[in-house]
């Protein structure tokens, strides 16, 4: 019954590797997001995506790329991992943006440690 | 630029009342969210305000003043389980959430 799920929960890897984090939501939402939460606890939006538009935060390196096989999934691919990529990555979803702000529901997070 | 300010940390006593303030500056405004995040867990939705005034939901209330770019979250009858970080987030004209760094609330017996 998990609404937003992410795998893996923990990811430890070496610098330079390529890795993926998967996200699935079973809420029937139209929009999905990826956030990075660093050690200072700031939640920074990386991407938001619905079936019409991908919005990319311009500060996100192009080593990061979202891939959406269908409306319920938004996976995050990271190439050439760097030490500074160590953080917690949260996936979230919401109904399509409307006049009333839609609540975002978060996954449990993926704790990435790059050695 | 877009900015959210909230205190880094607050301490309160079990059973008491605490108010967590948040000021925001965004390009356009489509509402203000409060989320709760326990250590090591995902943020969970608490409240949403888009009109001026106070919204009450059980022990938690949230207030918004659009003219002042100001919101607060009021927690009453504090319980130990309320120890968490409280994140303020404002939605800008592109419907993107701009997040504060969170206020870590420590509840003491």
mmCIF file of C-alpha atoms in Angstrom:
data_model
loop_
_atom_site.group_PDB
_atom_site.id
_atom_site.type_symbol
_atom_site.label_atom_id
_atom_site.label_comp_id
_atom_site.label_asym_id
_atom_site.label_seq_id
_atom_site.Cartn_x
_atom_site.Cartn_y
_atom_site.Cartn_z
ATOM 1 C CA UNK A 1 0.000 0.000 0.000
ATOM 2 C CA UNK A 2 3.026 2.267 -0.181
ATOM 3 C CA UNK A 3 2.048 5.449 -1.991
ATOM 4 C CA UNK A 4 5.488 6.540 -3.214
ATOM 5 C CA UNK A 5 8.291 3.995 -3.142
ATOM 6 C CA UNK A 6 11.959 4.281 -3.939
ATOM 7 C CA UNK A 7 14.719 1.712 -4.390
ATOM 8 C CA UNK A 8 17.290 1.290 -3.136
ATOM 9 C CA UNK A 9 16.967 2.822 0.316
ATOM 10 C CA UNK A 10 20.739 2.912 0.742
ATOM 11 C CA UNK A 11 23.370 3.150 -1.977
ATOM 12 C CA UNK A 12 27.105 3.134 -1.360
ATOM 13 C CA UNK A 13 29.310 3.370 -4.419
ATOM 14 C CA UNK A 14 32.667 4.516 -5.724
ATOM 15 C CA UNK A 15 33.434 7.792 -7.418
ATOM 16 C CA UNK A 16 33.081 7.609 -11.170
ATOM 17 C CA UNK A 17 30.401 4.911 -11.181
ATOM 18 C CA UNK A 18 26.993 5.219 -12.855
ATOM 19 C CA UNK A 19 23.929 4.431 -10.750
ATOM 20 C CA UNK A 20 20.150 4.601 -10.914
ATOM 21 C CA UNK A 21 17.458 5.181 -8.329
ATOM 22 C CA UNK A 22 13.940 4.003 -9.055
ATOM 23 C CA UNK A 23 10.699 5.673 -8.009
ATOM 24 C CA UNK A 24 7.136 4.477 -8.342
ATOM 25 C CA UNK A 25 3.862 6.021 -7.205
ATOM 26 C CA UNK A 26 0.504 4.279 -7.057
ATOM 27 C CA UNK A 27 -1.540 7.401 -6.315
ATOM 28 C CA UNK A 28 -2.557 8.082 -9.895
ATOM 29 C CA UNK A 29 -0.688 11.376 -9.799
ATOM 30 C CA UNK A 30 0.311 13.233 -12.939
ATOM 31 C CA UNK A 31 3.460 14.941 -11.755
ATOM 32 C CA UNK A 32 6.602 13.500 -10.190
ATOM 33 C CA UNK A 33 9.657 15.173 -8.727
ATOM 34 C CA UNK A 34 13.189 14.494 -7.643
ATOM 35 C CA UNK A 35 14.709 16.384 -4.718
ATOM 36 C CA UNK A 36 18.188 16.385 -3.212
ATOM 37 C CA UNK A 37 18.517 16.973 0.532
ATOM 38 C CA UNK A 38 22.059 17.762 1.548
ATOM 39 C CA UNK A 39 23.710 17.641 4.950
ATOM 40 C CA UNK A 40 22.319 21.090 5.775
ATOM 41 C CA UNK A 41 18.824 19.686 5.229
ATOM 42 C CA UNK A 42 17.899 21.982 2.343
ATOM 43 C CA UNK A 43 15.461 20.309 -0.016
ATOM 44 C CA UNK A 44 16.462 21.306 -3.532
ATOM 45 C CA UNK A 45 14.229 20.532 -6.476
ATOM 46 C CA UNK A 46 16.108 18.763 -9.255
ATOM 47 C CA UNK A 47 13.364 17.868 -11.700
ATOM 48 C CA UNK A 48 9.623 17.978 -12.018
ATOM 49 C CA UNK A 49 7.961 15.952 -14.730
ATOM 50 C CA UNK A 50 4.519 15.177 -16.032
ATOM 51 C CA UNK A 51 3.500 13.635 -19.299
ATOM 52 C CA UNK A 52 3.736 17.014 -20.945
ATOM 53 C CA UNK A 53 6.749 18.765 -19.608
ATOM 54 C CA UNK A 54 10.092 18.192 -17.969
ATOM 55 C CA UNK A 55 11.262 21.092 -15.866
ATOM 56 C CA UNK A 56 14.916 20.979 -14.977
ATOM 57 C CA UNK A 57 16.545 23.017 -12.281
ATOM 58 C CA UNK A 58 19.330 24.731 -14.204
ATOM 59 C CA UNK A 59 21.782 24.159 -11.368
ATOM 60 C CA UNK A 60 21.567 20.376 -11.754
ATOM 61 C CA UNK A 61 24.599 18.922 -13.577
ATOM 62 C CA UNK A 62 23.797 17.092 -16.801
ATOM 63 C CA UNK A 63 25.245 13.948 -15.204
ATOM 64 C CA UNK A 64 21.776 13.646 -13.661
ATOM 65 C CA UNK A 65 18.955 12.585 -15.938
ATOM 66 C CA UNK A 66 15.370 11.563 -15.223
ATOM 67 C CA UNK A 67 13.769 8.739 -17.158
ATOM 68 C CA UNK A 68 10.033 8.117 -17.111
ATOM 69 C CA UNK A 69 8.886 4.857 -18.701
ATOM 70 C CA UNK A 70 5.276 5.658 -17.761
ATOM 71 C CA UNK A 71 3.214 8.013 -15.638
ATOM 72 C CA UNK A 72 3.759 6.010 -12.458
ATOM 73 C CA UNK A 73 7.548 5.901 -12.631
ATOM 74 C CA UNK A 74 10.325 8.470 -12.636
ATOM 75 C CA UNK A 75 13.810 7.036 -12.318
ATOM 76 C CA UNK A 76 16.956 9.030 -11.686
ATOM 77 C CA UNK A 77 20.168 8.153 -13.502
ATOM 78 C CA UNK A 78 23.463 9.541 -12.314
ATOM 79 C CA UNK A 79 26.618 9.250 -14.398
ATOM 80 C CA UNK A 80 30.209 9.647 -13.195
ATOM 81 C CA UNK A 81 29.309 9.987 -9.532
ATOM 82 C CA UNK A 82 31.226 12.565 -7.516
ATOM 83 C CA UNK A 83 31.818 12.906 -3.776
ATOM 84 C CA UNK A 84 29.501 15.933 -3.662
ATOM 85 C CA UNK A 85 26.617 13.819 -4.901
ATOM 86 C CA UNK A 86 26.404 12.190 -1.466
ATOM 87 C CA UNK A 87 23.003 13.182 -0.087
ATOM 88 C CA UNK A 88 19.497 11.894 0.442
ATOM 89 C CA UNK A 89 17.420 11.854 -2.735
ATOM 90 C CA UNK A 90 13.659 12.068 -2.379
ATOM 91 C CA UNK A 91 11.102 11.273 -5.016
ATOM 92 C CA UNK A 92 7.685 12.934 -4.694
ATOM 93 C CA UNK A 93 4.437 13.074 -6.620
ATOM 94 C CA UNK A 94 1.313 15.227 -6.840
ATOM 95 C CA UNK A 95 -1.744 15.742 -8.972
ATOM 96 C CA UNK A 96 -1.195 17.979 -11.942
ATOM 97 C CA UNK A 97 -0.568 21.560 -11.010
ATOM 98 C CA UNK A 98 -3.837 23.401 -10.622
ATOM 99 C CA UNK A 99 -4.902 26.743 -9.307
ATOM 100 C CA UNK A 100 -4.805 25.302 -5.831
ATOM 101 C CA UNK A 101 -1.364 24.121 -4.837
ATOM 102 C CA UNK A 102 -1.274 20.363 -4.798
ATOM 103 C CA UNK A 103 0.232 18.477 -1.876
ATOM 104 C CA UNK A 104 3.362 16.551 -2.701
ATOM 105 C CA UNK A 105 3.727 13.071 -1.297
ATOM 106 C CA UNK A 106 7.270 11.956 -0.657
ATOM 107 C CA UNK A 107 8.987 8.618 -0.958
ATOM 108 C CA UNK A 108 11.154 7.304 1.898
ATOM 109 C CA UNK A 109 14.376 8.642 0.402
ATOM 110 C CA UNK A 110 17.546 7.050 -0.966
ATOM 111 C CA UNK A 111 20.695 7.661 1.036
ATOM 112 C CA UNK A 112 23.554 7.882 -1.428
ATOM 113 C CA UNK A 113 27.139 7.773 -0.223
ATOM 114 C CA UNK A 114 29.913 8.211 -2.761
ATOM 115 C CA UNK A 115 33.340 7.065 -1.601
ATOM 116 C CA UNK B 1 15.979 36.008 -5.817
ATOM 117 C CA UNK B 2 13.699 33.564 -4.067
ATOM 118 C CA UNK B 3 14.236 32.974 -0.397
ATOM 119 C CA UNK B 4 12.653 31.265 2.592
ATOM 120 C CA UNK B 5 13.762 32.095 6.135
ATOM 121 C CA UNK B 6 12.913 30.152 9.254
ATOM 122 C CA UNK B 7 14.766 29.628 12.534
ATOM 123 C CA UNK B 8 17.287 26.811 12.561
ATOM 124 C CA UNK B 9 16.300 25.326 15.892
ATOM 125 C CA UNK B 10 13.745 25.823 18.657
ATOM 126 C CA UNK B 11 13.249 24.165 22.026
ATOM 127 C CA UNK B 12 9.951 23.797 23.861
ATOM 128 C CA UNK B 13 8.497 21.887 26.780
ATOM 129 C CA UNK B 14 6.060 18.993 26.574
ATOM 130 C CA UNK B 15 2.489 20.258 26.950
ATOM 131 C CA UNK B 16 3.391 23.811 25.951
ATOM 132 C CA UNK B 17 2.708 25.842 22.785
ATOM 133 C CA UNK B 18 5.314 26.773 20.170
ATOM 134 C CA UNK B 19 5.142 29.042 17.128
ATOM 135 C CA UNK B 20 7.518 28.517 14.205
ATOM 136 C CA UNK B 21 7.823 31.529 11.936
ATOM 137 C CA UNK B 22 8.600 31.630 8.239
ATOM 138 C CA UNK B 23 9.146 34.559 5.897
ATOM 139 C CA UNK B 24 9.270 34.159 2.150
ATOM 140 C CA UNK B 25 10.195 36.026 -1.002
ATOM 141 C CA UNK B 26 9.177 34.370 -4.240
ATOM 142 C CA UNK B 27 8.504 35.238 -7.852
ATOM 143 C CA UNK B 28 4.748 35.115 -7.667
ATOM 144 C CA UNK B 29 2.928 33.192 -4.980
ATOM 145 C CA UNK B 30 0.589 30.222 -5.118
ATOM 146 C CA UNK B 31 0.463 29.221 -1.492
ATOM 147 C CA UNK B 32 2.507 28.225 1.521
ATOM 148 C CA UNK B 33 3.053 24.665 2.722
ATOM 149 C CA UNK B 34 4.251 23.260 6.020
ATOM 150 C CA UNK B 35 5.774 19.798 6.164
ATOM 151 C CA UNK B 36 7.008 17.730 9.109
ATOM 152 C CA UNK B 37 10.144 15.636 8.771
ATOM 153 C CA UNK B 38 11.283 13.224 11.471
ATOM 154 C CA UNK B 39 14.972 12.376 11.483
ATOM 155 C CA UNK B 40 15.816 9.894 8.749
ATOM 156 C CA UNK B 41 12.328 9.988 7.284
ATOM 157 C CA UNK B 42 10.531 11.660 4.382
ATOM 158 C CA UNK B 43 8.701 14.984 4.754
ATOM 159 C CA UNK B 44 4.967 14.620 5.343
ATOM 160 C CA UNK B 45 2.327 17.240 4.573
ATOM 161 C CA UNK B 46 0.897 19.282 7.464
ATOM 162 C CA UNK B 47 -0.890 22.292 5.993
ATOM 163 C CA UNK B 48 -1.466 24.554 3.019
ATOM 164 C CA UNK B 49 -2.487 28.242 3.101
ATOM 165 C CA UNK B 50 -3.173 30.415 0.104
ATOM 166 C CA UNK B 51 -5.550 32.966 1.643
ATOM 167 C CA UNK B 52 -4.753 35.245 4.561
ATOM 168 C CA UNK B 53 -5.754 33.944 7.936
ATOM 169 C CA UNK B 54 -5.537 31.019 10.264
ATOM 170 C CA UNK B 55 -6.258 27.397 9.375
ATOM 171 C CA UNK B 56 -6.700 25.034 12.303
ATOM 172 C CA UNK B 57 -6.257 21.312 12.133
ATOM 173 C CA UNK B 58 -6.304 19.618 15.518
ATOM 174 C CA UNK B 59 -3.277 20.584 17.590
ATOM 175 C CA UNK B 60 -1.653 22.275 14.592
ATOM 176 C CA UNK B 61 -2.616 25.629 13.087
ATOM 177 C CA UNK B 62 -1.044 27.585 10.252
ATOM 178 C CA UNK B 63 -1.309 31.296 9.568
ATOM 179 C CA UNK B 64 -0.584 33.319 6.453
ATOM 180 C CA UNK B 65 -0.170 37.007 5.725
ATOM 181 C CA UNK B 66 0.411 37.503 2.013
ATOM 182 C CA UNK B 67 1.038 41.228 2.329
ATOM 183 C CA UNK B 68 3.842 40.589 4.809
ATOM 184 C CA UNK B 69 5.247 37.466 3.157
ATOM 185 C CA UNK B 70 4.879 35.731 6.496
ATOM 186 C CA UNK B 71 3.535 32.484 7.864
ATOM 187 C CA UNK B 72 3.681 30.622 11.128
ATOM 188 C CA UNK B 73 2.960 27.118 12.305
ATOM 189 C CA UNK B 74 1.463 26.867 15.785
ATOM 190 C CA UNK B 75 1.733 23.606 17.693
ATOM 191 C CA UNK B 76 -0.332 23.211 20.864
ATOM 192 C CA UNK B 77 -0.195 20.636 23.665
ATOM 193 C CA UNK B 78 3.233 19.559 22.547
ATOM 194 C CA UNK B 79 4.040 15.886 22.670
ATOM 195 C CA UNK B 80 7.449 14.223 22.560
ATOM 196 C CA UNK B 81 6.592 12.791 19.136
ATOM 197 C CA UNK B 82 6.405 16.361 17.795
ATOM 198 C CA UNK B 83 10.205 16.504 17.946
ATOM 199 C CA UNK B 84 11.056 16.860 14.262
ATOM 200 C CA UNK B 85 12.080 19.358 11.631
ATOM 201 C CA UNK B 86 9.339 21.614 10.277
ATOM 202 C CA UNK B 87 9.810 22.720 6.684
ATOM 203 C CA UNK B 88 8.222 25.830 5.249
ATOM 204 C CA UNK B 89 7.802 25.888 1.454
ATOM 205 C CA UNK B 90 6.320 28.591 -0.771
ATOM 206 C CA UNK B 91 4.939 27.849 -4.218
ATOM 207 C CA UNK B 92 6.064 30.341 -6.853
ATOM 208 C CA UNK B 93 4.360 31.505 -10.040
ATOM 209 C CA UNK B 94 5.623 28.398 -11.870
ATOM 210 C CA UNK B 95 4.057 26.204 -9.192
ATOM 211 C CA UNK B 96 7.517 25.161 -8.008
ATOM 212 C CA UNK B 97 8.045 24.723 -4.276
ATOM 213 C CA UNK B 98 10.808 26.843 -2.773
ATOM 214 C CA UNK B 99 11.888 25.203 0.460
ATOM 215 C CA UNK B 100 13.308 26.579 3.677
ATOM 216 C CA UNK B 101 16.068 24.712 5.477
ATOM 217 C CA UNK B 102 13.669 23.615 8.175
ATOM 218 C CA UNK B 103 13.332 24.352 11.869
ATOM 219 C CA UNK B 104 14.472 21.579 14.172
ATOM 220 C CA UNK B 105 12.065 21.450 17.100
ATOM 221 C CA UNK B 106 13.335 19.835 20.287
ATOM 222 C CA UNK B 107 10.728 18.904 22.884
ATOM 223 C CA UNK B 108 11.890 18.508 26.485
ATOM 224 C CA UNK B 109 9.928 16.703 29.210
#
